[in-house]
PDB file of C-alpha atoms and ligand atoms in Angstrom:
ATOM      1  CA  UNK A 223      -7.543 -13.249 -16.836  1.00  0.00           C
ATOM      2  CA  UNK A 224      -6.710 -12.731 -13.397  1.00  0.00           C
ATOM      3  CA  UNK A 225      -3.780 -14.855 -13.144  1.00  0.00           C
ATOM      4  CA  UNK A 226      -1.961 -11.998 -14.527  1.00  0.00           C
ATOM      5  CA  UNK A 227      -1.624 -10.543 -11.043  1.00  0.00           C
ATOM      6  CA  UNK A 228      -0.481 -13.410 -10.173  1.00  0.00           C
ATOM      7  CA  UNK A 229       3.038 -13.101  -8.604  1.00  0.00           C
ATOM      8  CA  UNK A 230       5.275 -14.949  -5.985  1.00  0.00           C
ATOM      9  CA  UNK A 231       6.452 -13.541  -2.364  1.00  0.00           C
ATOM     10  CA  UNK A 232       7.641  -9.910  -3.099  1.00  0.00           C
ATOM     11  CA  UNK A 233      10.782  -8.641  -2.302  1.00  0.00           C
ATOM     12  CA  UNK A 234       9.967  -5.360  -0.622  1.00  0.00           C
ATOM     13  CA  UNK A 235      11.059  -5.274   3.126  1.00  0.00           C
ATOM     14  CA  UNK A 236      10.492  -3.537   5.730  1.00  0.00           C
ATOM     15  CA  UNK A 237      13.459  -1.827   5.553  1.00  0.00           C
ATOM     16  CA  UNK A 238      12.261  -0.257   2.166  1.00  0.00           C
ATOM     17  CA  UNK A 239       9.646   1.503   4.018  1.00  0.00           C
ATOM     18  CA  UNK A 240      10.089   4.272   6.091  1.00  0.00           C
ATOM     19  CA  UNK A 241       8.007   6.108   9.136  1.00  0.00           C
ATOM     20  CA  UNK A 242       5.583   3.475   9.175  1.00  0.00           C
ATOM     21  CA  UNK A 243       6.400   1.288  12.675  1.00  0.00           C
ATOM     22  CA  UNK A 244       2.809   1.418  13.855  1.00  0.00           C
ATOM     23  CA  UNK A 245       1.369   0.113  10.721  1.00  0.00           C
ATOM     24  CA  UNK A 246       3.719  -2.441  10.970  1.00  0.00           C
ATOM     25  CA  UNK A 247       3.115  -3.535  14.669  1.00  0.00           C
ATOM     26  CA  UNK A 248      -0.714  -3.530  13.098  1.00  0.00           C
ATOM     27  CA  UNK A 249       0.019  -6.103  10.726  1.00  0.00           C
ATOM     28  CA  UNK A 250       1.997  -8.053  13.196  1.00  0.00           C
ATOM     29  CA  UNK A 251      -0.799  -8.684  15.389  1.00  0.00           C
ATOM     30  CA  UNK A 252      -3.350  -9.117  12.865  1.00  0.00           C
ATOM     31  CA  UNK A 253      -1.299 -11.543  10.244  1.00  0.00           C
ATOM     32  CA  UNK A 254       2.612 -12.206  10.987  1.00  0.00           C
ATOM     33  CA  UNK A 255       1.778 -13.635  14.491  1.00  0.00           C
ATOM     34  CA  UNK A 256      -0.888 -15.734  13.989  1.00  0.00           C
ATOM     35  CA  UNK A 257       0.948 -17.297  10.845  1.00  0.00           C
ATOM     36  CA  UNK A 258       4.147 -17.807  12.445  1.00  0.00           C
ATOM     37  CA  UNK A 259       3.386 -18.580  16.066  1.00  0.00           C
ATOM     38  CA  UNK A 260      -0.314 -20.334  15.740  1.00  0.00           C
ATOM     39  CA  UNK A 261       0.077 -22.106  18.693  1.00  0.00           C
ATOM     40  CA  UNK A 262       0.244 -18.602  20.760  1.00  0.00           C
ATOM     41  CA  UNK A 263      -2.838 -17.541  19.206  1.00  0.00           C
ATOM     42  CA  UNK A 264      -4.744 -20.294  19.493  1.00  0.00           C
ATOM     43  CA  UNK A 265      -8.071 -19.897  20.737  1.00  0.00           C
ATOM     44  CA  UNK A 266      -8.351 -16.747  19.770  1.00  0.00           C
ATOM     45  CA  UNK A 267      -8.743 -16.614  15.537  1.00  0.00           C
ATOM     46  CA  UNK A 268     -12.011 -14.735  16.420  1.00  0.00           C
ATOM     47  CA  UNK A 269      -9.901 -11.665  17.272  1.00  0.00           C
ATOM     48  CA  UNK A 270      -7.954 -10.952  14.241  1.00  0.00           C
ATOM     49  CA  UNK A 271      -8.845  -9.481  10.653  1.00  0.00           C
ATOM     50  CA  UNK A 272      -8.147 -11.013   7.517  1.00  0.00           C
ATOM     51  CA  UNK A 273      -9.758  -8.192   5.916  1.00  0.00           C
ATOM     52  CA  UNK A 274      -7.920  -4.677   5.537  1.00  0.00           C
ATOM     53  CA  UNK A 275      -8.809  -1.467   4.104  1.00  0.00           C
ATOM     54  CA  UNK A 276      -5.750   0.791   3.370  1.00  0.00           C
ATOM     55  CA  UNK A 277      -6.899   4.010   2.584  1.00  0.00           C
ATOM     56  CA  UNK A 278      -4.787   7.990   2.125  1.00  0.00           C
ATOM     57  CA  UNK A 279      -3.642  10.112  -0.515  1.00  0.00           C
ATOM     58  CA  UNK A 280      -1.702   8.690  -3.405  1.00  0.00           C
ATOM     59  CA  UNK A 281       2.250   7.587  -3.042  1.00  0.00           C
ATOM     60  CA  UNK A 282       2.084   7.115   0.672  1.00  0.00           C
ATOM     61  CA  UNK A 283       2.793   3.660   0.865  1.00  0.00           C
ATOM     62  CA  UNK A 284      -0.327   1.432   0.513  1.00  0.00           C
ATOM     63  CA  UNK A 285       1.195  -0.795  -1.869  1.00  0.00           C
ATOM     64  CA  UNK A 286       4.537  -0.671  -0.511  1.00  0.00           C
ATOM     65  CA  UNK A 287       2.994  -1.804   2.781  1.00  0.00           C
ATOM     66  CA  UNK A 288       1.431  -4.733   1.619  1.00  0.00           C
ATOM     67  CA  UNK A 289       4.160  -6.129  -0.213  1.00  0.00           C
ATOM     68  CA  UNK A 290       5.940  -5.911   2.950  1.00  0.00           C
ATOM     69  CA  UNK A 291       3.331  -7.576   4.570  1.00  0.00           C
ATOM     70  CA  UNK A 292       3.384 -10.495   2.284  1.00  0.00           C
ATOM     71  CA  UNK A 293       6.937 -10.403   2.462  1.00  0.00           C
ATOM     72  CA  UNK A 294       7.419 -10.528   6.374  1.00  0.00           C
ATOM     73  CA  UNK A 295       4.363 -13.078   6.190  1.00  0.00           C
ATOM     74  CA  UNK A 296       5.952 -15.436   3.634  1.00  0.00           C
ATOM     75  CA  UNK A 297       2.852 -16.041   1.524  1.00  0.00           C
ATOM     76  CA  UNK A 298       2.151 -15.588  -2.103  1.00  0.00           C
ATOM     77  CA  UNK A 299       1.187 -12.224  -3.261  1.00  0.00           C
ATOM     78  CA  UNK A 300      -1.549 -11.341  -5.575  1.00  0.00           C
ATOM     79  CA  UNK A 301      -1.854  -7.572  -7.091  1.00  0.00           C
ATOM     80  CA  UNK A 302      -5.238  -6.543  -8.556  1.00  0.00           C
ATOM     81  CA  UNK A 303      -6.561  -2.917  -9.304  1.00  0.00           C
ATOM     82  CA  UNK A 304     -10.491  -3.116  -8.778  1.00  0.00           C
ATOM     83  CA  UNK A 305     -10.987  -1.634 -12.747  1.00  0.00           C
ATOM     84  CA  UNK A 306      -9.214  -4.267 -13.958  1.00  0.00           C
ATOM     85  CA  UNK A 307     -11.728  -6.674 -12.944  1.00  0.00           C
ATOM     86  CA  UNK A 308     -14.799  -5.188 -14.215  1.00  0.00           C
ATOM     87  CA  UNK A 309     -16.314  -6.048 -17.187  1.00  0.00           C
ATOM     88  CA  UNK A 310     -19.641  -4.264 -19.308  1.00  0.00           C
ATOM     89  CA  UNK A 311     -20.973  -8.146 -19.958  1.00  0.00           C
ATOM     90  CA  UNK A 312     -23.098  -9.286 -17.821  1.00  0.00           C
ATOM     91  CA  UNK A 313     -21.766 -11.586 -15.125  1.00  0.00           C
ATOM     92  CA  UNK A 314     -18.146 -11.326 -16.178  1.00  0.00           C
ATOM     93  CA  UNK A 315     -17.133  -9.113 -13.144  1.00  0.00           C
ATOM     94  CA  UNK A 316     -18.632 -11.573 -10.960  1.00  0.00           C
ATOM     95  CA  UNK A 317     -16.873 -14.114 -12.475  1.00  0.00           C
ATOM     96  CA  UNK A 318     -13.484 -12.237 -12.473  1.00  0.00           C
ATOM     97  CA  UNK A 319     -13.515 -11.467  -8.353  1.00  0.00           C
ATOM     98  CA  UNK A 320     -14.835 -15.390  -7.833  1.00  0.00           C
ATOM     99  CA  UNK A 321     -11.453 -16.512 -10.288  1.00  0.00           C
ATOM    100  CA  UNK A 322      -9.549 -14.131  -8.225  1.00  0.00           C
ATOM    101  CA  UNK A 323     -10.401 -16.095  -5.075  1.00  0.00           C
ATOM    102  CA  UNK A 324     -10.159 -19.315  -6.202  1.00  0.00           C
ATOM    103  CA  UNK A 325      -6.717 -18.565  -7.552  1.00  0.00           C
ATOM    104  CA  UNK A 326      -6.380 -17.187  -4.412  1.00  0.00           C
ATOM    105  CA  UNK A 327      -7.382 -20.304  -2.075  1.00  0.00           C
ATOM    106  CA  UNK A 328      -5.354 -22.506  -4.739  1.00  0.00           C
ATOM    107  CA  UNK A 329      -1.764 -20.786  -3.662  1.00  0.00           C
ATOM    108  CA  UNK A 330      -2.921 -20.590   0.376  1.00  0.00           C
ATOM    109  CA  UNK A 331      -1.481 -18.689   1.762  1.00  0.00           C
ATOM    110  CA  UNK A 332      -2.314 -16.380  -0.072  1.00  0.00           C
ATOM    111  CA  UNK A 333      -2.544 -12.245   0.061  1.00  0.00           C
ATOM    112  CA  UNK A 334      -4.268 -10.331  -1.947  1.00  0.00           C
ATOM    113  CA  UNK A 335      -3.994  -6.688  -2.839  1.00  0.00           C
ATOM    114  CA  UNK A 336      -7.191  -5.511  -3.935  1.00  0.00           C
ATOM    115  CA  UNK A 337      -5.771  -1.459  -5.037  1.00  0.00           C
ATOM    116  CA  UNK A 338      -8.055   0.948  -6.055  1.00  0.00           C
ATOM    117  CA  UNK A 339     -11.304  -1.529  -4.515  1.00  0.00           C
ATOM    118  CA  UNK A 340     -13.912   1.268  -4.478  1.00  0.00           C
ATOM    119  CA  UNK A 341     -14.340   0.779  -8.153  1.00  0.00           C
ATOM    120  CA  UNK A 342     -16.091  -2.269  -7.088  1.00  0.00           C
ATOM    121  CA  UNK A 343     -17.739  -1.033  -4.115  1.00  0.00           C
ATOM    122  CA  UNK A 344     -19.500   2.113  -4.831  1.00  0.00           C
ATOM    123  CA  UNK A 345     -22.474   2.644  -2.420  1.00  0.00           C
ATOM    124  CA  UNK A 346     -25.895   1.060  -3.363  1.00  0.00           C
ATOM    125  CA  UNK A 347     -28.219   3.014  -4.643  1.00  0.00           C
ATOM    126  CA  UNK A 348     -26.484   6.097  -4.867  1.00  0.00           C
ATOM    127  CA  UNK A 349     -25.841   7.715  -7.761  1.00  0.00           C
ATOM    128  CA  UNK A 350     -26.607   6.514 -11.563  1.00  0.00           C
ATOM    129  CA  UNK A 351     -24.826   3.514 -12.722  1.00  0.00           C
ATOM    130  CA  UNK A 352     -24.880   1.878  -9.232  1.00  0.00           C
ATOM    131  CA  UNK A 353     -26.773  -0.527  -9.922  1.00  0.00           C
ATOM    132  CA  UNK A 354     -23.934  -1.801 -12.352  1.00  0.00           C
ATOM    133  CA  UNK A 355     -21.909  -2.482  -9.314  1.00  0.00           C
ATOM    134  CA  UNK A 356     -24.598  -3.968  -6.653  1.00  0.00           C
ATOM    135  CA  UNK A 357     -23.765  -7.824  -8.339  1.00  0.00           C
ATOM    136  CA  UNK A 358     -20.085  -7.773  -8.191  1.00  0.00           C
ATOM    137  CA  UNK A 359     -20.492  -6.151  -4.626  1.00  0.00           C
ATOM    138  CA  UNK A 360     -22.582  -9.030  -3.550  1.00  0.00           C
ATOM    139  CA  UNK A 361     -20.059 -11.413  -4.990  1.00  0.00           C
ATOM    140  CA  UNK A 362     -17.042  -9.615  -3.236  1.00  0.00           C
ATOM    141  CA  UNK A 363     -18.671  -9.651   0.472  1.00  0.00           C
ATOM    142  CA  UNK A 364     -19.718 -12.876  -0.660  1.00  0.00           C
ATOM    143  CA  UNK A 365     -15.729 -14.355  -1.117  1.00  0.00           C
ATOM    144  CA  UNK A 366     -14.764 -12.040   2.081  1.00  0.00           C
ATOM    145  CA  UNK A 367     -17.054 -13.420   4.337  1.00  0.00           C
ATOM    146  CA  UNK A 368     -17.239 -17.353   2.940  1.00  0.00           C
ATOM    147  CA  UNK A 369     -14.634 -20.035   3.235  1.00  0.00           C
ATOM    148  CA  UNK A 370     -12.111 -18.118   5.509  1.00  0.00           C
ATOM    149  CA  UNK A 371      -9.931 -20.475   7.091  1.00  0.00           C
ATOM    150  CA  UNK A 372     -11.866 -23.396   6.271  1.00  0.00           C
ATOM    151  CA  UNK A 373      -9.528 -26.540   5.725  1.00  0.00           C
ATOM    152  CA  UNK A 374      -7.034 -24.599   6.502  1.00  0.00           C
ATOM    153  CA  UNK A 375      -6.997 -22.007   3.587  1.00  0.00           C
ATOM    154  CA  UNK A 376      -5.996 -18.677   4.385  1.00  0.00           C
ATOM    155  CA  UNK A 377      -6.566 -15.708   2.154  1.00  0.00           C
ATOM    156  CA  UNK A 378      -6.038 -12.490   3.306  1.00  0.00           C
ATOM    157  CA  UNK A 379      -7.230  -8.964   1.592  1.00  0.00           C
ATOM    158  CA  UNK A 380      -5.575  -5.588   1.686  1.00  0.00           C
ATOM    159  CA  UNK A 381      -7.819  -3.707  -0.104  1.00  0.00           C
ATOM    160  CA  UNK A 382      -6.735   0.291  -1.192  1.00  0.00           C
ATOM    161  CA  UNK A 383      -8.367   3.238  -1.862  1.00  0.00           C
ATOM    162  CA  UNK A 384      -7.785   7.177  -2.081  1.00  0.00           C
ATOM    163  CA  UNK A 385     -11.937   7.316  -1.757  1.00  0.00           C
ATOM    164  CA  UNK A 386     -13.129   5.747   1.627  1.00  0.00           C
ATOM    165  CA  UNK A 387     -16.199   7.742   1.794  1.00  0.00           C
ATOM    166  CA  UNK A 388     -17.596   5.764  -1.752  1.00  0.00           C
ATOM    167  CA  UNK A 389     -17.218   2.823   0.220  1.00  0.00           C
ATOM    168  CA  UNK A 390     -20.632   1.273   0.768  1.00  0.00           C
ATOM    169  CA  UNK A 391     -20.523   1.046   4.553  1.00  0.00           C
ATOM    170  CA  UNK A 392     -21.530  -3.137   4.366  1.00  0.00           C
ATOM    171  CA  UNK A 393     -17.902  -3.854   2.421  1.00  0.00           C
ATOM    172  CA  UNK A 394     -16.445  -2.445   5.648  1.00  0.00           C
ATOM    173  CA  UNK A 395     -17.620  -4.355   8.584  1.00  0.00           C
ATOM    174  CA  UNK A 396     -15.823  -6.493  10.585  1.00  0.00           C
ATOM    175  CA  UNK A 397     -15.368  -9.898   8.980  1.00  0.00           C
ATOM    176  CA  UNK A 398     -14.812  -8.223   5.290  1.00  0.00           C
ATOM    177  CA  UNK A 399     -12.272  -5.178   5.281  1.00  0.00           C
ATOM    178  CA  UNK A 400     -13.093  -4.835   8.829  1.00  0.00           C
ATOM    179  CA  UNK A 401      -9.612  -3.510   9.800  1.00  0.00           C
ATOM    180  CA  UNK A 402      -9.189  -0.166   8.624  1.00  0.00           C
ATOM    181  CA  UNK A 403      -5.383   1.663   8.175  1.00  0.00           C
ATOM    182  CA  UNK A 404      -4.988   5.032   7.790  1.00  0.00           C
ATOM    183  CA  UNK A 405      -1.784   6.310   5.253  1.00  0.00           C
ATOM    184  CA  UNK A 406      -1.826   9.842   5.716  1.00  0.00           C
ATOM    185  CA  UNK A 407       0.894  12.683   3.837  1.00  0.00           C
ATOM    186  CA  UNK A 408       4.094  11.699   6.035  1.00  0.00           C
ATOM    187  CA  UNK A 409       4.891  14.200   8.989  1.00  0.00           C
ATOM    188  CA  UNK A 410       8.648  15.754   8.973  1.00  0.00           C
ATOM    189  CA  UNK A 411      10.010  12.831  11.282  1.00  0.00           C
ATOM    190  CA  UNK A 412       8.677  10.412   8.881  1.00  0.00           C
ATOM    191  CA  UNK A 413       9.606  12.077   6.079  1.00  0.00           C
ATOM    192  CA  UNK A 414      13.496  12.267   7.550  1.00  0.00           C
ATOM    193  CA  UNK A 415      13.025   8.233   7.892  1.00  0.00           C
ATOM    194  CA  UNK A 416      11.699   8.009   4.303  1.00  0.00           C
ATOM    195  CA  UNK A 417      14.498   9.808   3.315  1.00  0.00           C
ATOM    196  CA  UNK A 418      16.680   7.461   5.013  1.00  0.00           C
ATOM    197  CA  UNK A 419      15.320   4.084   3.735  1.00  0.00           C
ATOM    198  CA  UNK A 420      15.550   5.848  -0.226  1.00  0.00           C
ATOM    199  CA  UNK A 421      19.212   6.875   0.603  1.00  0.00           C
ATOM    200  CA  UNK A 422      20.385   3.478   1.109  1.00  0.00           C
ATOM    201  CA  UNK A 423      20.339   3.300  -2.510  1.00  0.00           C
ATOM    202  CA  UNK A 424      22.375   6.041  -3.475  1.00  0.00           C
ATOM    203  CA  UNK A 425      26.109   7.861  -2.702  1.00  0.00           C
ATOM    204  CA  UNK A 426      25.177   9.971  -0.131  1.00  0.00           C
ATOM    205  CA  UNK A 427      27.605  12.331   1.481  1.00  0.00           C
ATOM    206  CA  UNK A 428      28.369  12.487   4.938  1.00  0.00           C
ATOM    207  CA  UNK A 429      27.691  15.856   5.949  1.00  0.00           C
ATOM    208  CA  UNK A 430      23.725  15.466   4.976  1.00  0.00           C
ATOM    209  CA  UNK A 431      21.749  15.532   7.749  1.00  0.00           C
ATOM    210  CA  UNK A 432      18.656  14.184   6.777  1.00  0.00           C
ATOM    211  CA  UNK A 433      16.428  14.756   9.272  1.00  0.00           C
ATOM    212  CA  UNK A 434      17.392  18.343   8.539  1.00  0.00           C
ATOM    213  CA  UNK A 435      16.679  18.342   5.076  1.00  0.00           C
ATOM    214  CA  UNK A 436      12.845  16.302   5.667  1.00  0.00           C
ATOM    215  CA  UNK A 437      12.411  19.921   8.086  1.00  0.00           C
ATOM    216  CA  UNK A 438      13.095  22.184   5.224  1.00  0.00           C
ATOM    217  CA  UNK A 439      10.894  24.499   3.308  1.00  0.00           C
ATOM    218  CA  UNK A 440       9.904  22.732   0.026  1.00  0.00           C
ATOM    219  CA  UNK A 441       9.459  19.441   1.718  1.00  0.00           C
ATOM    220  CA  UNK A 442       6.130  20.291   3.598  1.00  0.00           C
ATOM    221  CA  UNK A 443       3.295  18.116   1.541  1.00  0.00           C
ATOM    222  CA  UNK A 444       5.417  15.858   0.204  1.00  0.00           C
ATOM    223  CA  UNK A 445       4.296  11.946  -0.372  1.00  0.00           C
ATOM    224  CA  UNK A 446       6.706   9.037  -0.111  1.00  0.00           C
ATOM    225  CA  UNK A 447       6.426   9.071  -3.952  1.00  0.00           C
ATOM    226  CA  UNK A 448       7.734  12.731  -4.151  1.00  0.00           C
ATOM    227  CA  UNK A 449      10.177  12.010  -2.047  1.00  0.00           C
ATOM    228  CA  UNK A 450      11.131   9.212  -4.433  1.00  0.00           C
ATOM    229  CA  UNK A 451      11.443  12.212  -7.072  1.00  0.00           C
ATOM    230  CA  UNK A 452      13.428  14.437  -4.718  1.00  0.00           C
ATOM    231  CA  UNK A 453      16.104  11.690  -4.021  1.00  0.00           C
ATOM    232  CA  UNK A 454      16.688  10.651  -7.626  1.00  0.00           C
ATOM    233  CA  UNK A 455      16.451  14.446  -8.735  1.00  0.00           C
ATOM    234  CA  UNK A 456      19.377  15.648  -6.353  1.00  0.00           C
ATOM    235  CA  UNK A 457      21.193  12.227  -7.214  1.00  0.00           C
ATOM    236  CA  UNK A 458      21.296  13.321 -10.932  1.00  0.00           C
ATOM    237  CA  UNK A 459      22.557  17.061 -10.233  1.00  0.00           C
ATOM    238  CA  UNK A 460      25.275  15.448  -7.995  1.00  0.00           C
ATOM    239  CA  UNK A 461      26.373  13.121 -10.677  1.00  0.00           C
ATOM    240  CA  UNK A 462      26.753  15.790 -12.893  1.00  0.00           C
ATOM    241  CA  UNK A 463      27.978  18.500 -10.782  1.00  0.00           C
ATOM    242  CA  UNK A 464      31.036  19.749 -12.198  1.00  0.00           C
ATOM    243  CA  UNK A 465      31.964  21.356  -9.098  1.00  0.00           C
ATOM    244  CA  UNK A 466      31.905  18.474  -7.194  1.00  0.00           C
ATOM    245  CA  UNK A 467      35.131  15.976  -6.613  1.00  0.00           C
ATOM    246  CA  UNK A 468      35.210  12.359  -7.919  1.00  0.00           C
ATOM    247  CA  UNK A 469      33.741  10.337  -6.917  1.00  0.00           C
ATOM    248  CA  UNK A 470      30.456  12.410  -6.484  1.00  0.00           C
ATOM    249  CA  UNK A 471      28.347  12.158  -3.739  1.00  0.00           C
ATOM    250  CA  UNK A 472      24.782  14.130  -3.043  1.00  0.00           C
ATOM    251  CA  UNK A 473      25.298  17.008  -0.555  1.00  0.00           C
ATOM    252  CA  UNK A 474      22.762  19.421   0.975  1.00  0.00           C
ATOM    253  CA  UNK A 475      23.059  22.054  -1.850  1.00  0.00           C
ATOM    254  CA  UNK A 476      22.094  19.476  -4.513  1.00  0.00           C
ATOM    255  CA  UNK A 477      19.116  18.688  -2.129  1.00  0.00           C
ATOM    256  CA  UNK A 478      17.938  22.240  -1.583  1.00  0.00           C
ATOM    257  CA  UNK A 479      18.298  23.050  -5.178  1.00  0.00           C
ATOM    258  CA  UNK A 480      15.653  20.342  -6.027  1.00  0.00           C
ATOM    259  CA  UNK A 481      13.352  21.317  -2.918  1.00  0.00           C
ATOM    260  CA  UNK A 482      13.164  25.472  -4.712  1.00  0.00           C
ATOM    261  CA  UNK A 483      11.551  23.724  -7.783  1.00  0.00           C
ATOM    262  CA  UNK A 484       9.404  20.563  -6.248  1.00  0.00           C
ATOM    263  CA  UNK A 485       5.934  20.559  -6.088  1.00  0.00           C
ATOM    264  CA  UNK A 486       3.542  18.108  -3.919  1.00  0.00           C
ATOM    265  CA  UNK A 487       1.699  16.106  -5.803  1.00  0.00           C
ATOM    266  CA  UNK A 488      -1.175  15.752  -3.449  1.00  0.00           C
ATOM    267  CA  UNK A 489      -3.360  18.794  -3.523  1.00  0.00           C
ATOM    268  CA  UNK A 490      -4.024  19.926  -0.113  1.00  0.00           C
ATOM    269  CA  UNK A 491      -7.662  21.132  -1.047  1.00  0.00           C
ATOM    270  CA  UNK A 492      -8.435  17.659  -1.409  1.00  0.00           C
TER     271      UNK A 492
HETATM  272  P1  ATP B  48      -1.411   4.794  -5.123  1.00  0.00           P
HETATM  273  O1  ATP B  48      -2.042   5.296  -4.672  1.00  0.00           O
HETATM  274  O2  ATP B  48      -1.207   5.938  -5.887  1.00  0.00           O
HETATM  275  O3  ATP B  48      -1.322   3.456  -5.769  1.00  0.00           O
HETATM  276  P2  ATP B  48       0.421   4.051  -2.804  1.00  0.00           P
HETATM  277  O4  ATP B  48      -0.341   4.281  -1.298  1.00  0.00           O
HETATM  278  O5  ATP B  48      -0.060   2.796  -2.846  1.00  0.00           O
HETATM  279  O6  ATP B  48      -0.471   5.009  -4.134  1.00  0.00           O
HETATM  280  P3  ATP B  48       2.980   3.605  -2.843  1.00  0.00           P
HETATM  281  O7  ATP B  48       2.707   2.924  -4.354  1.00  0.00           O
HETATM  282  O8  ATP B  48       2.882   2.550  -2.022  1.00  0.00           O
HETATM  283  O9  ATP B  48       1.797   4.444  -2.991  1.00  0.00           O
HETATM  284  O10 ATP B  48       4.165   4.601  -2.958  1.00  0.00           O
HETATM  285  C1  ATP B  48       4.622   5.096  -4.544  1.00  0.00           C
HETATM  286  C2  ATP B  48       6.363   4.967  -4.262  1.00  0.00           C
HETATM  287  O11 ATP B  48       6.858   5.956  -2.877  1.00  0.00           O
HETATM  288  C3  ATP B  48       6.800   3.518  -3.659  1.00  0.00           C
HETATM  289  O12 ATP B  48       7.371   2.820  -4.464  1.00  0.00           O
HETATM  290  C4  ATP B  48       8.010   4.055  -3.044  1.00  0.00           C
HETATM  291  O13 ATP B  48       9.350   3.933  -3.479  1.00  0.00           O
HETATM  292  C5  ATP B  48       7.811   5.451  -2.067  1.00  0.00           C
HETATM  293  N1  ATP B  48       7.272   5.715  -0.630  1.00  0.00           N
HETATM  294  C6  ATP B  48       6.112   5.712  -0.464  1.00  0.00           C
HETATM  295  N2  ATP B  48       5.732   5.652   0.839  1.00  0.00           N
HETATM  296  C7  ATP B  48       6.714   5.334   1.507  1.00  0.00           C
HETATM  297  C8  ATP B  48       7.405   5.056   2.600  1.00  0.00           C
HETATM  298  N3  ATP B  48       6.718   5.185   3.756  1.00  0.00           N
HETATM  299  N4  ATP B  48       9.086   4.845   2.688  1.00  0.00           N
HETATM  300  C9  ATP B  48       9.565   4.332   1.471  1.00  0.00           C
HETATM  301  N5  ATP B  48       8.741   4.798   0.672  1.00  0.00           N
HETATM  302  C10 ATP B  48       7.489   5.137   0.194  1.00  0.00           C
END
């Protein structure tokens, strides 16, 4: 049942997110401000979106951002993957979509994070089996456009995908997933900020310059998820490093060691 995805307000905060301040500002304008300062937004309801498409390569913070938004907004949060809603039985997928939105309305204000939502929105008439998703797609469109803001019910939807080009344009129009936000692989400055955010969780030697690490060879093209792997592995090396005095801390050599071996998870050919 879609209830499986039900959850309370996430504990992820923007402190946990590195290098995405511009994304935070965008969500502030559309979601946080209308919720927290409705009096300042009166009359401008038409101008902010409630449906968002986050797109970009895997491991670059789509889930993290959705959770931080729900946390800052102080709203309930439902995380569900598009394929979980799909059923081979006639009508069951539409029913699952209907139930998802009805759960969300019943715990308003609520944010639905619909990961891999391209599974429900393949371009109509494109390729074999396209008919299979036509009716679910229409159900999704109806849920997105209908009932928003009625009786003070607030349901915000953030859809995430690695394959925006496969999505039917009807889905990404204003009023549906109308606001599109790209989360690319982080650049060097952003990698430094992500490393700083991650390093709050580990014992780091005070001599380590994380901006320098972020610019080193081997660090290019690493995603946020890859950087988690880097910090974890450097941490294990430091923990087990007999040449270091205790209490042991992560040093530059530990990062350098991992960077000679680490491979980006996102291939640049894509
Ligand atoms: P997928 O498409 O695979 O679902 P995603 O874009 O949703 O990927 P996340 O699940 O948000 O990626 O990121 C994976 C992990 O990588 C996060 O749990 C987090 O630990 C780390 N991470 C990614 N981006 C960032 C970031 N900007 N700041 C801090 N950590 C990050």
